[in-house]
Coordinates of C-alpha atoms and ligand atoms in Angstrom, one line a residue:
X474 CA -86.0 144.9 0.5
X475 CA -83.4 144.1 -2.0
X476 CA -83.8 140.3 -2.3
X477 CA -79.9 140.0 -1.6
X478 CA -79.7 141.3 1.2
X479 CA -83.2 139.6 2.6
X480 CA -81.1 136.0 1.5
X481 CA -77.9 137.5 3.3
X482 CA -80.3 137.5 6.4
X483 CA -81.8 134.6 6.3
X484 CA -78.4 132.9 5.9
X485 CA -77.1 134.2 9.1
X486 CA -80.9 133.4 10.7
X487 CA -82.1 136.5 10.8
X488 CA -86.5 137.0 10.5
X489 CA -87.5 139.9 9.1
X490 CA -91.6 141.1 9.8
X491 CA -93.6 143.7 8.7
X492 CA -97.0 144.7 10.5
X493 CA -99.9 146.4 9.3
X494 CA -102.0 148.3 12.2
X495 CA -104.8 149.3 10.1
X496 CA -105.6 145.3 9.6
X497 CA -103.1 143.9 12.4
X498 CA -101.4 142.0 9.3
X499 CA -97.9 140.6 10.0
X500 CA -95.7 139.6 7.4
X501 CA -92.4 137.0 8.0
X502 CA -89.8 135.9 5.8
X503 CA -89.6 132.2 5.0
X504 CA -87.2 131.4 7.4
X505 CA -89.6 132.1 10.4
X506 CA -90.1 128.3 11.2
X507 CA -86.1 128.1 11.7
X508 CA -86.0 131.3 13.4
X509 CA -88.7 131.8 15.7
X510 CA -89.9 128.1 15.4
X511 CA -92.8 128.3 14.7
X512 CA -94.4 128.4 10.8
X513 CA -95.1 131.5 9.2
X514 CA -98.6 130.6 8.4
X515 CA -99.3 130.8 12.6
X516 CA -98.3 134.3 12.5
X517 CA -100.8 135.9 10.2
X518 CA -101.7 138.8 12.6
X519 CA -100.7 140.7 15.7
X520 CA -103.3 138.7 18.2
X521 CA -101.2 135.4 16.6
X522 CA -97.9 136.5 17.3
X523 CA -99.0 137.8 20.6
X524 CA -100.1 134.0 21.1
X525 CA -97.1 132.2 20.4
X526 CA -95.4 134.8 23.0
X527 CA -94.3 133.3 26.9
X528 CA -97.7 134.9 29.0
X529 CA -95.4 137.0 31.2
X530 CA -93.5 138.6 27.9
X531 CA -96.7 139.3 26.3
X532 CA -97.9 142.8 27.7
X533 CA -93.9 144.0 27.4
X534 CA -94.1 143.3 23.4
X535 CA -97.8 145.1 23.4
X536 CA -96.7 148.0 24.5
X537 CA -93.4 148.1 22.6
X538 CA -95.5 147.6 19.7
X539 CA -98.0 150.1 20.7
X540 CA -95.5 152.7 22.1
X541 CA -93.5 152.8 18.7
X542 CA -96.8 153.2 16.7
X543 CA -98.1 156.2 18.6
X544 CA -94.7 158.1 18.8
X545 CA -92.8 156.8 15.9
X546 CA -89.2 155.4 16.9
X547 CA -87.6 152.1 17.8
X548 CA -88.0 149.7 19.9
X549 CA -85.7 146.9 21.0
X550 CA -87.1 143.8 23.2
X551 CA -86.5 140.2 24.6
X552 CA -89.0 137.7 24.5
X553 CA -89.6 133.9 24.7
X554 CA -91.5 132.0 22.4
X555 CA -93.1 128.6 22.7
X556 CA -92.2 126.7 19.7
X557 CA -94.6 123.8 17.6
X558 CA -92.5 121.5 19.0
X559 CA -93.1 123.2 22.7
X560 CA -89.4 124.4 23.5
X561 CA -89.1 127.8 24.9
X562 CA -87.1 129.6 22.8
X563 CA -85.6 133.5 23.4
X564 CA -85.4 135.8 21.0
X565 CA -84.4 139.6 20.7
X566 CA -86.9 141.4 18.2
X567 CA -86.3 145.3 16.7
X568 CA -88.9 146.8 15.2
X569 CA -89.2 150.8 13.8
X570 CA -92.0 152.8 12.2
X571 CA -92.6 153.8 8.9
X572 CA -94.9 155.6 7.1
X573 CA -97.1 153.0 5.7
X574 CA -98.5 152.8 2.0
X575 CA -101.9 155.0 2.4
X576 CA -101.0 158.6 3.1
X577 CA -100.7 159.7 7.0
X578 CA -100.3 156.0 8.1
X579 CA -97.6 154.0 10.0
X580 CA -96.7 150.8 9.7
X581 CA -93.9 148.6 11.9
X582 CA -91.3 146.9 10.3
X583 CA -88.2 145.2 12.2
X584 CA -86.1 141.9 12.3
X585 CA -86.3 139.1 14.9
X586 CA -83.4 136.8 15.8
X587 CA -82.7 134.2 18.0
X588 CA -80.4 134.6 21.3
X589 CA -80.7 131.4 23.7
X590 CA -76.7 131.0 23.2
X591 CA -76.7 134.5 24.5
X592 CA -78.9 133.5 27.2
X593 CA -77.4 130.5 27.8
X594 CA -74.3 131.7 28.0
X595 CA -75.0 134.5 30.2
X596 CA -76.7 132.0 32.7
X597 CA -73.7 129.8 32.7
X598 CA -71.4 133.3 33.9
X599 CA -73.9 134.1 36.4
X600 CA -73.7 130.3 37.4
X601 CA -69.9 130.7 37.6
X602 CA -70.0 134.1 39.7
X603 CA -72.2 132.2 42.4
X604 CA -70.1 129.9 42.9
X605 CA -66.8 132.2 42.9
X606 CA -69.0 133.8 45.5
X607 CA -69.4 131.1 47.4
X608 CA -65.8 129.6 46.8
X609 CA -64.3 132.6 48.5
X610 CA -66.6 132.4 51.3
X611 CA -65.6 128.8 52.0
X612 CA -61.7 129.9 51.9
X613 CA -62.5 132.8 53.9
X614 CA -64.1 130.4 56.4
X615 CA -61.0 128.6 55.9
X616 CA -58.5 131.0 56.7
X617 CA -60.7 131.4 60.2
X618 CA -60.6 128.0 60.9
X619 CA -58.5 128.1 63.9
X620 CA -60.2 131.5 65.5
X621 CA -63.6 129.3 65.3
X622 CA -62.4 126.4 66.8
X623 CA -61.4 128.3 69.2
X624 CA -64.4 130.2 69.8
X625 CA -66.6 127.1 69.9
X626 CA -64.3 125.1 72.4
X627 CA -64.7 128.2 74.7
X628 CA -68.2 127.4 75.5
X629 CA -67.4 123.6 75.0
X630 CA -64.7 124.1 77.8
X631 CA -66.9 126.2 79.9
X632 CA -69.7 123.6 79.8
X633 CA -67.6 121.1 80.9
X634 CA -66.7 123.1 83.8
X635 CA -70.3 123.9 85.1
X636 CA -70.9 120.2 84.5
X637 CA -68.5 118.9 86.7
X638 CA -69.7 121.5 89.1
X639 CA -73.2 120.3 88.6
X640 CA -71.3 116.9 89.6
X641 CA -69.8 117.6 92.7
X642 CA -72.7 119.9 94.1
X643 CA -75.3 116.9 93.5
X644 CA -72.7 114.6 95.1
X645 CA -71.6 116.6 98.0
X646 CA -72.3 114.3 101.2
X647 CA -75.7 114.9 102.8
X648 CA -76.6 118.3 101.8
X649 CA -78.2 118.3 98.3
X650 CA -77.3 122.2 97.3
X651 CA -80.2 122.2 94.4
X652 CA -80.1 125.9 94.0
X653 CA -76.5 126.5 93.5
X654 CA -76.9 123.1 91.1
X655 CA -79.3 124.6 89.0
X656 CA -76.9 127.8 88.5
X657 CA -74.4 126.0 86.9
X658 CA -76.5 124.2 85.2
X659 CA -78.2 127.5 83.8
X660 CA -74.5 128.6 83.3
X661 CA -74.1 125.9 80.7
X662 CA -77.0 126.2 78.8
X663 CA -76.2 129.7 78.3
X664 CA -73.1 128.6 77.3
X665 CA -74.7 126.0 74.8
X666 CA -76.8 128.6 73.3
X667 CA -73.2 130.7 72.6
X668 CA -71.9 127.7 70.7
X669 CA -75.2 126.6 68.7
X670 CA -75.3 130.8 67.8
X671 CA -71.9 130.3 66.3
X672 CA -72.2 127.2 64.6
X673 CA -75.7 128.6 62.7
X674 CA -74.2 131.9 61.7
X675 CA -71.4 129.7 60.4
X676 CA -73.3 127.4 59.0
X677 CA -75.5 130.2 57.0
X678 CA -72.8 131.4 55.6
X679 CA -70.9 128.2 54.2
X680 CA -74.4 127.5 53.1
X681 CA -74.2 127.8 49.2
X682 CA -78.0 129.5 48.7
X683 CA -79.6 131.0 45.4
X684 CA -79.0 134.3 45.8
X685 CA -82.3 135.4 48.2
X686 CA -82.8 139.3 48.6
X687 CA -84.8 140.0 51.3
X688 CA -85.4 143.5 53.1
X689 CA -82.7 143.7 55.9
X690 CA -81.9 145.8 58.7
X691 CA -78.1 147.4 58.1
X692 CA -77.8 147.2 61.8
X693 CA -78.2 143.5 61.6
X694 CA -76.3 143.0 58.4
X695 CA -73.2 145.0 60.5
X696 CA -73.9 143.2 63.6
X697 CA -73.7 139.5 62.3
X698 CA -71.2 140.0 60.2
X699 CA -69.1 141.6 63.1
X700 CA -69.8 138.4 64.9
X701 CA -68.2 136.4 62.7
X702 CA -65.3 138.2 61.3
X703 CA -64.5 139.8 64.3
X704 CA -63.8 136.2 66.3
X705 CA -60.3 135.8 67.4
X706 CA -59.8 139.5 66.8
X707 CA -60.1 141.0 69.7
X708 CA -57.4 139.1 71.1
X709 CA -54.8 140.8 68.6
X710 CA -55.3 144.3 70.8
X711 CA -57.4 145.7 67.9
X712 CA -59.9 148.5 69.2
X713 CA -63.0 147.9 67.4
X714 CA -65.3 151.3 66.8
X715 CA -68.9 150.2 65.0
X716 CA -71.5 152.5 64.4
X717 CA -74.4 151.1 62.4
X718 CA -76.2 154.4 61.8
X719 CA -80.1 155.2 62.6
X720 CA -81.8 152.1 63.2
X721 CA -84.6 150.9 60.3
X722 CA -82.4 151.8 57.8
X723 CA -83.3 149.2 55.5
X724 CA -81.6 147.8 52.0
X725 CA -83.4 145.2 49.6
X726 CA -80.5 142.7 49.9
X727 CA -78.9 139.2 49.9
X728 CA -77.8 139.1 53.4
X729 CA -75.1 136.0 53.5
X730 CA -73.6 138.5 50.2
X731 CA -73.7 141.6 51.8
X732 CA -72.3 140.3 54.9
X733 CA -69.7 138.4 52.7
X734 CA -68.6 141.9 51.9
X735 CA -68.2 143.2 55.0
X736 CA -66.3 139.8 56.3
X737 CA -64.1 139.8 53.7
X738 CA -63.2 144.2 54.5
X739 CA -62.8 143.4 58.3
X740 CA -60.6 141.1 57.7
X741 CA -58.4 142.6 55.2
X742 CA -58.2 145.8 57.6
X743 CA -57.1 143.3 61.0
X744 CA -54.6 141.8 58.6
X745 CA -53.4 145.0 57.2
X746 CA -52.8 145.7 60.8
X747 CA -50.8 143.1 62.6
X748 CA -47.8 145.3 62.6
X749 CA -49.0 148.7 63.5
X750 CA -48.2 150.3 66.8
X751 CA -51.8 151.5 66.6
X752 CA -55.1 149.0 65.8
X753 CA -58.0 151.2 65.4
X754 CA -60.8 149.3 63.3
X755 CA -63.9 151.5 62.4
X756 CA -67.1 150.1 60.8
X757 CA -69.6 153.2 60.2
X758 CA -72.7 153.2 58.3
X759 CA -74.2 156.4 57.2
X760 CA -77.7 157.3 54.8
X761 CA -77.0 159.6 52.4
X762 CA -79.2 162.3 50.8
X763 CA -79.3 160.6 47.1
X764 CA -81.2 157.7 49.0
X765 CA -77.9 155.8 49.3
X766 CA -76.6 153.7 52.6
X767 CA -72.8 154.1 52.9
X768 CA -70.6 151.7 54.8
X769 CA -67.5 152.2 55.8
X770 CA -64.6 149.9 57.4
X771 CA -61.2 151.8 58.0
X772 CA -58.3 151.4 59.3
X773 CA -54.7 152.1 61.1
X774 CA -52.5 149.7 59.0
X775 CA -49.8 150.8 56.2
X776 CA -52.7 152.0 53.5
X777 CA -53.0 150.7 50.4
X778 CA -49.2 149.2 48.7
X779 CA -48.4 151.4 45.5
X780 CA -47.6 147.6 43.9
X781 CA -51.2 146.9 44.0
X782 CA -53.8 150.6 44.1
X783 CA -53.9 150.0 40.2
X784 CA -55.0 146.8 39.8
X785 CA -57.1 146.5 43.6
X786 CA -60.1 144.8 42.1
X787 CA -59.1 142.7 39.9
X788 CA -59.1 138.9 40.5
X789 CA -55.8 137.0 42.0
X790 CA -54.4 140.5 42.7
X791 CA -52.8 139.4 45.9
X792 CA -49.5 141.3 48.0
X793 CA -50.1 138.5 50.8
X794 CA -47.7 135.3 50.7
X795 CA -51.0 133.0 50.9
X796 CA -53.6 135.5 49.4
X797 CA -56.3 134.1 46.8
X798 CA -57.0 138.1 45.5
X799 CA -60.4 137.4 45.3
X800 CA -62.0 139.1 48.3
X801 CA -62.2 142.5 46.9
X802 CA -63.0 141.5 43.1
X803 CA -66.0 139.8 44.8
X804 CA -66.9 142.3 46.8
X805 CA -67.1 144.6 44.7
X806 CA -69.6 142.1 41.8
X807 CA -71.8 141.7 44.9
X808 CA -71.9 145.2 45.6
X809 CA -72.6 146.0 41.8
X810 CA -75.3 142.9 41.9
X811 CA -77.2 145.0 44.2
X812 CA -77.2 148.6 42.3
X813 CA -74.0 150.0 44.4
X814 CA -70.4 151.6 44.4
X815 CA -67.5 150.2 45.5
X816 CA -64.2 151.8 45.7
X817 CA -61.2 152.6 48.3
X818 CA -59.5 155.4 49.6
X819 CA -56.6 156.3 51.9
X820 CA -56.9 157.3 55.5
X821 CA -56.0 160.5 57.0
X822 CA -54.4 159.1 59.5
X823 CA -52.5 156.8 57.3
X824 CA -54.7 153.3 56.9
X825 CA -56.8 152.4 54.1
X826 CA -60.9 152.9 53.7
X827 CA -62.8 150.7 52.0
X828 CA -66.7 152.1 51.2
X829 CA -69.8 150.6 49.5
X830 CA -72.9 152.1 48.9
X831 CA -76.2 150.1 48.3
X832 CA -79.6 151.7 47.3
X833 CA -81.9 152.6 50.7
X834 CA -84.7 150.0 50.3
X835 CA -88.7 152.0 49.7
X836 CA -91.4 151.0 51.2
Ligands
ADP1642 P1 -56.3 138.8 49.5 O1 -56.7 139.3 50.8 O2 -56.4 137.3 49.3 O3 -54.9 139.3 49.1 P2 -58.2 140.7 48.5 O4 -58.8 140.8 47.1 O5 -59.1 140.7 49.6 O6 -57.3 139.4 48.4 O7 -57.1 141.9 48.6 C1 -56.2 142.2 47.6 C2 -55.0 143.0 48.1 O8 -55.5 144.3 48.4 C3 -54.4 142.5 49.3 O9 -53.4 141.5 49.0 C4 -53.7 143.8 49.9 O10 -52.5 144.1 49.2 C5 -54.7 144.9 49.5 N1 -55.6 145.3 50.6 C6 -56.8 144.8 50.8 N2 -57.3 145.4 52.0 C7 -56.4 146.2 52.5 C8 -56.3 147.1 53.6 N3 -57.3 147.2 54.5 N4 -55.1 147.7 53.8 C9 -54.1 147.6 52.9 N5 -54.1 146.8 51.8 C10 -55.2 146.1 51.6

């Protein structure tokens, strides 16, 4: 190599290595210790450099290594090293064959450089997206604040009712009426249970959460997430049509996200419809033949405003006096988080349809 260009390189820390099969040789440039951290002297050979790699990166390198020798090519990889001083360090190393100096043999040659700022930064955005995630959940949440407060004092006003029942049965002079007693008292726990259901859905879902994929059940994905966005809904004279498709259809999912998604399209179709004559709300899941689930919530309302079909996912894209435009930009990163499409469309009958699909989960 021209030994301008080499100190061009190393200026702007890049390694560059050379590797030998026939005697598993490696060669580095000088500036391996600042790159790679770790002195050039420790890197004699291939089982050396394999040494210095992160154990769960090691058989990934091998095989790059190994690949590009027996087909010829490039290969492109991401690895962490420990350093001398035992930092972890990630770096991005391309390598290509050659032929080598005896006739008929190949020999790797490539460049190694470091990207933890990459990394780092990268981590930060996915940092930042979780908690935009979760941000719009809480305001979401927000926005429902009055439905659930309602929703839970209904059973809170219903147990007080069956308490003072309780009351007045016990106390009734002479006759102790035990049975009808214990019936309203069995009519509050129930009633209990309907609160404490509510507050634990709510309270997984305000729950911030590493993002935890898990295999779930789409009928049980649709049917919580109905629980919860459709509260106070069914008061507004929406007819509500949900078809969750076979049952054991299964996705590998986050299940707060997923259901997030679905909150978030429920109640942007109600919304959409608080002035139409007609309220038909449709949630319909169905499994494709490409191995894909699609979900599907429609509706009755005015469709999709001209001011907005462009620009629809984008963040703070909002035609509502109070709107945060978030809801479908997030919707639409979790759904490409999990390997699926997202888009819109218009209804026949005049509303707007929003569909995802996610990948079916194997076995
Ligand atoms: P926000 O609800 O805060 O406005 P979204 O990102 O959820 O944020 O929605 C962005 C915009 O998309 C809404 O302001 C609205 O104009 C449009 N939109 C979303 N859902 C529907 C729907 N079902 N029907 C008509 N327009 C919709």
């Amino acid at each position: 190599m021209a030994r301008d260009l080499r100190e061009t390189l190393e200026e702007v820390g890049i390694c560059t290595w050379s590797l030998e099969p026939a005697n598993g040789r490696v060669t580095v440039s000088e500036n391996c210790n600042q790159v790679l951290g770790v002195p050039a002297r420790c890197l004699s050979d291939h089982d050396a450099f394999q040494a210095i790699l992160h154990p769960e990166d090691r058989a990934a390198r091998a095989a790059a290594v190994r690949g590009t020798l027996e087909r010829g090519g490039r290969y492109s990889i991401e690895y962490r090293v420990r350093k001398t001083d035992g930092e972890i360090r990630w770096l991005r190393s391309q390598g290509r064959a050659e032929r080598g100096r005896s006739p008929g043999s190949v020999r790797l040659r490539g460049i190694v450089y470091c990207i933890d700022a990459h990394r780092q930064a990268e981590a930060r955005l996915q940092r930042l997206q979780a908690d935009l995630i979760h941000v719009s959940r809480l305001s979401t949440m927000g926005e429902m604040a009055s439905a659930l407060a309602h929703e839970v004092n209904q059973p809170l006003g219903a147990i007080g009712i069956y308490a003072a029942a309780c009351d007045y049965l016990l106390a009734e002079s002479g006759t102790i009426r035990i049975d009808a007693a214990r019936d309203a008292l069995a009519a509050a726990i129930g009633q209990t249970q309907r609160a404490g259901a509510i507050i634990r859905r709510l309270r997984d879902f305000v729950t911030r959460g590493e993002s935890d994929r898990q295999f779930e059940s789409v009928q049980g994905l649709i049917g919580d997430a109905c629980d919860l966005a459709l509260i106070g809904v069914r008061e507004q004279g929406v007819n509500t049509r949900i078809d969750p498709g076979p049952p054991g259809t299964r996705v590998f999912a986050d299940r707060v996200q997923i259901q997030q998604v679905l909150v978030n399209l429920i109640r942007n179709a109600c919304e959409a419809m608080r002035d139409s004559a007609r309220r038909d709300l449709a949630i319909v899941a169905a499994v494709q033949d490409d191995g894909f689930v699609r979900i599907s919530v429609s509706d009755t309302g005015p469709g999709i405003s001209e001011a907005v079909a462009e620009t629809l996912f984008l963040p703070f894209v909002t035609t509502k006096p109070a709107g945060m435009g978030v809801g479908l930009s997030v919707s639409q990163s979790i759904v490409h988080a999990h390997g699926g499409i997202f888009w819109a469309d218009s209804t026949a009958t005049g509303g707007a349809t929003f569909h995802f699909i996610l990948p079916l989960a194997e076995d």
